[in-house]
Amino acid sequence: MAAALGCLNSLVEDLPPSLYAFGVGSVLLVVLNQVPQYRKILHSRSAEGLSSITLGIGNVSSAFNVVNLTILHANQVPLCFTGDAGAFFRCQASFLVLYSAIAGFAACAPFYFLKVAFSSGVRKRRSLAFGLWAQVGVISLASVPALVAVSPWGTCQRFRDYANVVGFLNTVLLCCQYVPQIYVCYARKGSGAVSYMTLGFDALGGYAMVLYKVFATHERLSSWLPYLIFHSSELAVIAVAFWFDFTRKGKGARGRDKTLLPYEPGTVEAHSPGDHEAGDWHEAM
């Protein structure tokens, strides 16, 4: 966890090609891992079953991670513009973790917009729009110190304590991000628009990184425990959703996932069994 670190005042020197490739690959995989989720939403033209609260928490958490890393890397930025003309390109290895965080935020943020776009009902759209503007406000305010830190008159030391607070808040959000999604999958009795592939691959990659931190770099507990909880929550979502999807198919359900079908009066099968009991609060999620 970046919040456990101090300001980074020197660039990474002589990074092995294998580690550089790993860093670049992680940036690409963060983006490519979201493709199955986009495909499922756009193919079904529905985002029902995705928790808007989980999506919103994810956006704020990812933004806080970017803010935290930006401040901690602020002192490295001027070093990219000193020395010979190739200094800028050589220093990029020092920012791969930051680039990965930015890519993750950029790849996942549009899910909330799709949730709004494919939602029906005036009250629900207003609720989602309010959540969107709340996210924009929080993220914009939180980003100001990071922008100042990387400006010509800013330094990491000036905002280091702020970065640590933001990093701590990111940890808290990570630990509770998927709780609303677990509830929605339980209430809807199925996966809905949730992509098993996106969550599964993300969890597997996350566990690999946790093991790397524990056994390879021997990092402190605070640097890997939040991510262990986060990725375990992803598996919990998969387990709950798969249980209901599997049992429904076992009862004879065939064809298209019925949690994605709109409700038609007089057609009980058009909804998954949990939709009627979920209530308005579930719709807001």
mmCIF file of N, CA, C and O in Angstrom, residues 183-248:
data_model
loop_
_atom_site.group_PDB
_atom_site.id
_atom_site.type_symbol
_atom_site.label_atom_id
_atom_site.label_comp_id
_atom_site.label_asym_id
_atom_site.label_seq_id
_atom_site.Cartn_x
_atom_site.Cartn_y
_atom_site.Cartn_z
ATOM 1 N N TYR A 183 -24.528 -8.114 -1.428
ATOM 2 C CA TYR A 183 -25.941 -8.014 -1.062
ATOM 3 C C TYR A 183 -26.838 -8.031 -2.303
ATOM 4 O O TYR A 183 -27.868 -8.712 -2.334
ATOM 5 N N VAL A 184 -26.447 -7.275 -3.337
ATOM 6 C CA VAL A 184 -27.271 -7.200 -4.543
ATOM 7 C C VAL A 184 -27.373 -8.572 -5.209
ATOM 8 O O VAL A 184 -28.452 -8.984 -5.648
ATOM 9 N N CYS A 185 -26.264 -9.289 -5.289
ATOM 10 C CA CYS A 185 -26.302 -10.631 -5.881
ATOM 11 C C CYS A 185 -27.203 -11.556 -5.069
ATOM 12 O O CYS A 185 -27.934 -12.377 -5.632
ATOM 13 N N TYR A 186 -27.166 -11.411 -3.752
ATOM 14 C CA TYR A 186 -28.037 -12.229 -2.905
ATOM 15 C C TYR A 186 -29.503 -11.829 -3.080
ATOM 16 O O TYR A 186 -30.388 -12.688 -3.195
ATOM 17 N N ALA A 187 -29.767 -10.524 -3.126
ATOM 18 C CA ALA A 187 -31.145 -10.051 -3.251
ATOM 19 C C ALA A 187 -31.742 -10.397 -4.608
ATOM 20 O O ALA A 187 -32.919 -10.742 -4.711
ATOM 21 N N ARG A 188 -30.927 -10.332 -5.652
ATOM 22 C CA ARG A 188 -31.406 -10.635 -6.999
ATOM 23 C C ARG A 188 -31.388 -12.126 -7.295
ATOM 24 O O ARG A 188 -31.910 -12.574 -8.302
ATOM 25 N N LYS A 189 -30.749 -12.887 -6.422
ATOM 26 C CA LYS A 189 -30.619 -14.337 -6.609
ATOM 27 C C LYS A 189 -29.912 -14.672 -7.923
ATOM 28 O O LYS A 189 -30.329 -15.550 -8.668
ATOM 29 N N GLY A 190 -28.826 -13.948 -8.206
ATOM 30 C CA GLY A 190 -28.066 -14.231 -9.415
ATOM 31 C C GLY A 190 -27.029 -13.167 -9.700
ATOM 32 O O GLY A 190 -26.903 -12.178 -8.973
ATOM 33 N N SER A 191 -26.294 -13.367 -10.791
ATOM 34 C CA SER A 191 -25.184 -12.470 -11.124
ATOM 35 C C SER A 191 -25.636 -11.204 -11.830
ATOM 36 O O SER A 191 -24.978 -10.169 -11.724
ATOM 37 N N GLY A 192 -26.747 -11.265 -12.566
ATOM 38 C CA GLY A 192 -27.153 -10.095 -13.329
ATOM 39 C C GLY A 192 -26.086 -9.721 -14.334
ATOM 40 O O GLY A 192 -25.614 -10.550 -15.106
ATOM 41 N N ALA A 193 -25.661 -8.462 -14.314
ATOM 42 C CA ALA A 193 -24.670 -7.979 -15.273
ATOM 43 C C ALA A 193 -23.237 -8.159 -14.791
ATOM 44 O O ALA A 193 -22.301 -7.722 -15.455
ATOM 45 N N VAL A 194 -23.049 -8.793 -13.652
ATOM 46 C CA VAL A 194 -21.695 -9.001 -13.124
ATOM 47 C C VAL A 194 -20.951 -10.006 -13.997
ATOM 48 O O VAL A 194 -21.477 -11.068 -14.329
ATOM 49 N N SER A 195 -19.719 -9.678 -14.357
ATOM 50 C CA SER A 195 -18.899 -10.570 -15.176
ATOM 51 C C SER A 195 -18.045 -11.463 -14.287
ATOM 52 O O SER A 195 -17.214 -10.979 -13.516
ATOM 53 N N TYR A 196 -18.252 -12.768 -14.405
ATOM 54 C CA TYR A 196 -17.425 -13.714 -13.661
ATOM 55 C C TYR A 196 -15.955 -13.607 -14.083
ATOM 56 O O TYR A 196 -15.045 -13.703 -13.256
ATOM 57 N N MET A 197 -15.719 -13.424 -15.373
ATOM 58 C CA MET A 197 -14.345 -13.397 -15.878
ATOM 59 C C MET A 197 -13.565 -12.208 -15.321
ATOM 60 O O MET A 197 -12.415 -12.353 -14.882
ATOM 61 N N THR A 198 -14.191 -11.033 -15.329
ATOM 62 C CA THR A 198 -13.497 -9.849 -14.828
ATOM 63 C C THR A 198 -13.147 -9.999 -13.355
ATOM 64 O O THR A 198 -12.009 -9.751 -12.940
ATOM 65 N N LEU A 199 -14.111 -10.420 -12.554
ATOM 66 C CA LEU A 199 -13.847 -10.584 -11.125
ATOM 67 C C LEU A 199 -12.856 -11.715 -10.871
ATOM 68 O O LEU A 199 -11.958 -11.588 -10.028
ATOM 69 N N GLY A 200 -13.008 -12.814 -11.592
ATOM 70 C CA GLY A 200 -12.143 -13.962 -11.371
ATOM 71 C C GLY A 200 -10.693 -13.683 -11.710
ATOM 72 O O GLY A 200 -9.787 -13.973 -10.919
ATOM 73 N N PHE A 201 -10.456 -13.101 -12.880
ATOM 74 C CA PHE A 201 -9.081 -12.797 -13.275
ATOM 75 C C PHE A 201 -8.464 -11.737 -12.368
ATOM 76 O O PHE A 201 -7.273 -11.792 -12.039
ATOM 77 N N ASP A 202 -9.280 -10.764 -11.962
ATOM 78 C CA ASP A 202 -8.771 -9.725 -11.075
ATOM 79 C C ASP A 202 -8.381 -10.317 -9.725
ATOM 80 O O ASP A 202 -7.343 -9.956 -9.147
ATOM 81 N N ALA A 203 -9.197 -11.237 -9.220
ATOM 82 C CA ALA A 203 -8.896 -11.869 -7.938
ATOM 83 C C ALA A 203 -7.634 -12.726 -8.025
ATOM 84 O O ALA A 203 -6.774 -12.674 -7.139
ATOM 85 N N LEU A 204 -7.500 -13.502 -9.105
ATOM 86 C CA LEU A 204 -6.316 -14.347 -9.255
ATOM 87 C C LEU A 204 -5.045 -13.505 -9.359
ATOM 88 O O LEU A 204 -4.020 -13.811 -8.731
ATOM 89 N N GLY A 205 -5.109 -12.446 -10.164
ATOM 90 C CA GLY A 205 -3.956 -11.562 -10.277
ATOM 91 C C GLY A 205 -3.636 -10.876 -8.960
ATOM 92 O O GLY A 205 -2.467 -10.700 -8.595
ATOM 93 N N GLY A 206 -4.685 -10.510 -8.236
ATOM 94 C CA GLY A 206 -4.483 -9.862 -6.944
ATOM 95 C C GLY A 206 -3.852 -10.791 -5.924
ATOM 96 O O GLY A 206 -2.958 -10.382 -5.164
ATOM 97 N N TYR A 207 -4.293 -12.038 -5.901
ATOM 98 C CA TYR A 207 -3.695 -13.006 -4.981
ATOM 99 C C TYR A 207 -2.220 -13.247 -5.315
ATOM 100 O O TYR A 207 -1.383 -13.400 -4.414
ATOM 101 N N ALA A 208 -1.903 -13.284 -6.605
ATOM 102 C CA ALA A 208 -0.504 -13.463 -7.002
ATOM 103 C C ALA A 208 0.348 -12.303 -6.496
ATOM 104 O O ALA A 208 1.472 -12.497 -6.004
ATOM 105 N N MET A 209 -0.187 -11.087 -6.589
ATOM 106 C CA MET A 209 0.555 -9.926 -6.112
ATOM 107 C C MET A 209 0.690 -9.939 -4.593
ATOM 108 O O MET A 209 1.736 -9.560 -4.044
ATOM 109 N N VAL A 210 -0.351 -10.395 -3.891
ATOM 110 C CA VAL A 210 -0.273 -10.503 -2.432
ATOM 111 C C VAL A 210 0.818 -11.494 -2.031
ATOM 112 O O VAL A 210 1.628 -11.228 -1.132
ATOM 113 N N LEU A 211 0.859 -12.646 -2.694
ATOM 114 C CA LEU A 211 1.894 -13.640 -2.399
ATOM 115 C C LEU A 211 3.283 -13.080 -2.687
ATOM 116 O O LEU A 211 4.245 -13.355 -1.951
ATOM 117 N N TYR A 212 3.396 -12.295 -3.753
ATOM 118 C CA TYR A 212 4.681 -11.679 -4.097
ATOM 119 C C TYR A 212 5.123 -10.724 -2.987
ATOM 120 O O TYR A 212 6.290 -10.706 -2.596
ATOM 121 N N LYS A 213 4.187 -9.939 -2.476
ATOM 122 C CA LYS A 213 4.522 -8.992 -1.414
ATOM 123 C C LYS A 213 4.907 -9.704 -0.120
ATOM 124 O O LYS A 213 5.787 -9.249 0.617
ATOM 125 N N VAL A 214 4.234 -10.827 0.161
ATOM 126 C CA VAL A 214 4.479 -11.534 1.424
ATOM 127 C C VAL A 214 5.797 -12.300 1.388
ATOM 128 O O VAL A 214 6.627 -12.190 2.298
ATOM 129 N N PHE A 215 6.014 -13.079 0.317
ATOM 130 C CA PHE A 215 7.145 -14.005 0.294
ATOM 131 C C PHE A 215 8.362 -13.498 -0.483
ATOM 132 O O PHE A 215 9.476 -13.966 -0.249
ATOM 133 N N ALA A 216 8.162 -12.544 -1.394
ATOM 134 C CA ALA A 216 9.290 -12.057 -2.195
ATOM 135 C C ALA A 216 9.876 -10.771 -1.620
ATOM 136 O O ALA A 216 11.079 -10.679 -1.380
ATOM 137 N N THR A 217 9.023 -9.783 -1.405
ATOM 138 C CA THR A 217 9.519 -8.490 -0.918
ATOM 139 C C THR A 217 9.345 -8.310 0.583
ATOM 140 O O THR A 217 9.815 -7.318 1.135
ATOM 141 N N HIS A 218 8.643 -9.252 1.238
ATOM 142 C CA HIS A 218 8.486 -9.242 2.702
ATOM 143 C C HIS A 218 7.965 -7.890 3.207
ATOM 144 O O HIS A 218 8.504 -7.309 4.149
ATOM 145 N N GLU A 219 6.911 -7.418 2.567
ATOM 146 C CA GLU A 219 6.355 -6.125 2.950
ATOM 147 C C GLU A 219 5.502 -6.255 4.205
ATOM 148 O O GLU A 219 5.053 -7.340 4.573
ATOM 149 N N ARG A 220 5.285 -5.107 4.833
ATOM 150 C CA ARG A 220 4.532 -5.097 6.082
ATOM 151 C C ARG A 220 3.074 -5.477 5.857
ATOM 152 O O ARG A 220 2.555 -5.408 4.740
ATOM 153 N N LEU A 221 2.420 -5.880 6.943
ATOM 154 C CA LEU A 221 1.041 -6.369 6.884
ATOM 155 C C LEU A 221 0.101 -5.356 6.241
ATOM 156 O O LEU A 221 -0.784 -5.714 5.457
ATOM 157 N N SER A 222 0.294 -4.084 6.559
ATOM 158 C CA SER A 222 -0.613 -3.049 6.065
ATOM 159 C C SER A 222 -0.537 -2.869 4.558
ATOM 160 O O SER A 222 -1.431 -2.268 3.962
ATOM 161 N N SER A 223 0.515 -3.384 3.928
ATOM 162 C CA SER A 223 0.672 -3.197 2.489
ATOM 163 C C SER A 223 -0.050 -4.258 1.675
ATOM 164 O O SER A 223 -0.300 -4.057 0.484
ATOM 165 N N TRP A 224 -0.389 -5.403 2.300
ATOM 166 C CA TRP A 224 -1.036 -6.452 1.508
ATOM 167 C C TRP A 224 -2.366 -6.946 2.089
ATOM 168 O O TRP A 224 -3.198 -7.475 1.354
ATOM 169 N N LEU A 225 -2.606 -6.756 3.391
ATOM 170 C CA LEU A 225 -3.847 -7.251 3.983
ATOM 171 C C LEU A 225 -5.100 -6.623 3.364
ATOM 172 O O LEU A 225 -6.071 -7.339 3.076
ATOM 173 N N PRO A 226 -5.139 -5.291 3.133
ATOM 174 C CA PRO A 226 -6.348 -4.718 2.505
ATOM 175 C C PRO A 226 -6.658 -5.333 1.148
ATOM 176 O O PRO A 226 -7.829 -5.543 0.810
ATOM 177 N N TYR A 227 -5.612 -5.643 0.385
ATOM 178 C CA TYR A 227 -5.845 -6.220 -0.939
ATOM 179 C C TYR A 227 -6.248 -7.687 -0.842
ATOM 180 O O TYR A 227 -6.982 -8.190 -1.698
ATOM 181 N N LEU A 228 -5.792 -8.363 0.196
ATOM 182 C CA LEU A 228 -6.258 -9.729 0.427
ATOM 183 C C LEU A 228 -7.755 -9.728 0.720
ATOM 184 O O LEU A 228 -8.510 -10.561 0.193
ATOM 185 N N ILE A 229 -8.203 -8.786 1.542
ATOM 186 C CA ILE A 229 -9.630 -8.658 1.846
ATOM 187 C C ILE A 229 -10.410 -8.263 0.595
ATOM 188 O O ILE A 229 -11.483 -8.811 0.303
ATOM 189 N N PHE A 230 -9.863 -7.328 -0.166
ATOM 190 C CA PHE A 230 -10.528 -6.838 -1.375
ATOM 191 C C PHE A 230 -10.748 -7.968 -2.378
ATOM 192 O O PHE A 230 -11.862 -8.169 -2.876
ATOM 193 N N HIS A 231 -9.704 -8.720 -2.670
ATOM 194 C CA HIS A 231 -9.826 -9.782 -3.671
ATOM 195 C C HIS A 231 -10.628 -10.973 -3.134
ATOM 196 O O HIS A 231 -11.277 -11.680 -3.915
ATOM 197 N N SER A 232 -10.602 -11.185 -1.832
ATOM 198 C CA SER A 232 -11.465 -12.215 -1.251
ATOM 199 C C SER A 232 -12.932 -11.823 -1.394
ATOM 200 O O SER A 232 -13.800 -12.683 -1.598
ATOM 201 N N SER A 233 -13.210 -10.523 -1.308
ATOM 202 C CA SER A 233 -14.577 -10.039 -1.510
ATOM 203 C C SER A 233 -15.041 -10.285 -2.939
ATOM 204 O O SER A 233 -16.214 -10.591 -3.179
ATOM 205 N N GLU A 234 -14.126 -10.158 -3.894
ATOM 206 C CA GLU A 234 -14.477 -10.460 -5.282
ATOM 207 C C GLU A 234 -14.885 -11.928 -5.425
ATOM 208 O O GLU A 234 -15.861 -12.250 -6.120
ATOM 209 N N LEU A 235 -14.139 -12.807 -4.773
ATOM 210 C CA LEU A 235 -14.490 -14.230 -4.822
ATOM 211 C C LEU A 235 -15.815 -14.494 -4.119
ATOM 212 O O LEU A 235 -16.570 -15.387 -4.523
ATOM 213 N N ALA A 236 -16.109 -13.718 -3.074
ATOM 214 C CA ALA A 236 -17.392 -13.873 -2.387
ATOM 215 C C ALA A 236 -18.545 -13.498 -3.313
ATOM 216 O O ALA A 236 -19.593 -14.158 -3.318
ATOM 217 N N VAL A 237 -18.358 -12.443 -4.105
ATOM 218 C CA VAL A 237 -19.380 -12.060 -5.090
ATOM 219 C C VAL A 237 -19.597 -13.197 -6.080
ATOM 220 O O VAL A 237 -20.740 -13.569 -6.391
ATOM 221 N N ILE A 238 -18.505 -13.766 -6.579
ATOM 222 C CA ILE A 238 -18.602 -14.871 -7.528
ATOM 223 C C ILE A 238 -19.337 -16.054 -6.902
ATOM 224 O O ILE A 238 -20.205 -16.671 -7.532
ATOM 225 N N ALA A 239 -19.000 -16.374 -5.662
ATOM 226 C CA ALA A 239 -19.602 -17.534 -5.000
ATOM 227 C C ALA A 239 -21.108 -17.362 -4.827
ATOM 228 O O ALA A 239 -21.892 -18.276 -5.126
ATOM 229 N N VAL A 240 -21.526 -16.187 -4.352
ATOM 230 C CA VAL A 240 -22.955 -15.940 -4.130
ATOM 231 C C VAL A 240 -23.710 -15.949 -5.456
ATOM 232 O O VAL A 240 -24.764 -16.596 -5.591
ATOM 233 N N ALA A 241 -23.180 -15.237 -6.451
ATOM 234 C CA ALA A 241 -23.858 -15.157 -7.747
ATOM 235 C C ALA A 241 -23.911 -16.520 -8.424
ATOM 236 O O ALA A 241 -24.948 -16.915 -8.974
ATOM 237 N N PHE A 242 -22.808 -17.257 -8.378
ATOM 238 C CA PHE A 242 -22.758 -18.561 -9.043
ATOM 239 C C PHE A 242 -23.719 -19.545 -8.391
ATOM 240 O O PHE A 242 -24.342 -20.364 -9.081
ATOM 241 N N TRP A 243 -23.840 -19.484 -7.084
ATOM 242 C CA TRP A 243 -24.748 -20.402 -6.393
ATOM 243 C C TRP A 243 -26.175 -20.246 -6.906
ATOM 244 O O TRP A 243 -26.846 -21.225 -7.232
ATOM 245 N N PHE A 244 -26.635 -19.008 -6.994
ATOM 246 C CA PHE A 244 -28.006 -18.779 -7.448
ATOM 247 C C PHE A 244 -28.151 -19.054 -8.944
ATOM 248 O O PHE A 244 -29.170 -19.601 -9.379
ATOM 249 N N ASP A 245 -27.142 -18.679 -9.742
ATOM 250 C CA ASP A 245 -27.210 -18.973 -11.177
ATOM 251 C C ASP A 245 -27.228 -20.479 -11.419
ATOM 252 O O ASP A 245 -27.979 -20.979 -12.263
ATOM 253 N N PHE A 246 -26.407 -21.207 -10.680
ATOM 254 C CA PHE A 246 -26.312 -22.656 -10.857
ATOM 255 C C PHE A 246 -27.597 -23.352 -10.421
ATOM 256 O O PHE A 246 -28.112 -24.231 -11.118
ATOM 257 N N THR A 247 -28.137 -22.948 -9.270
ATOM 258 C CA THR A 247 -29.363 -23.589 -8.789
ATOM 259 C C THR A 247 -30.551 -23.252 -9.678
ATOM 260 O O THR A 247 -31.441 -24.077 -9.869
ATOM 261 N N ARG A 248 -30.569 -22.037 -10.244
ATOM 262 C CA ARG A 248 -31.669 -21.679 -11.135
ATOM 263 C C ARG A 248 -31.616 -22.504 -12.412
ATOM 264 O O ARG A 248 -32.640 -22.977 -12.904
#
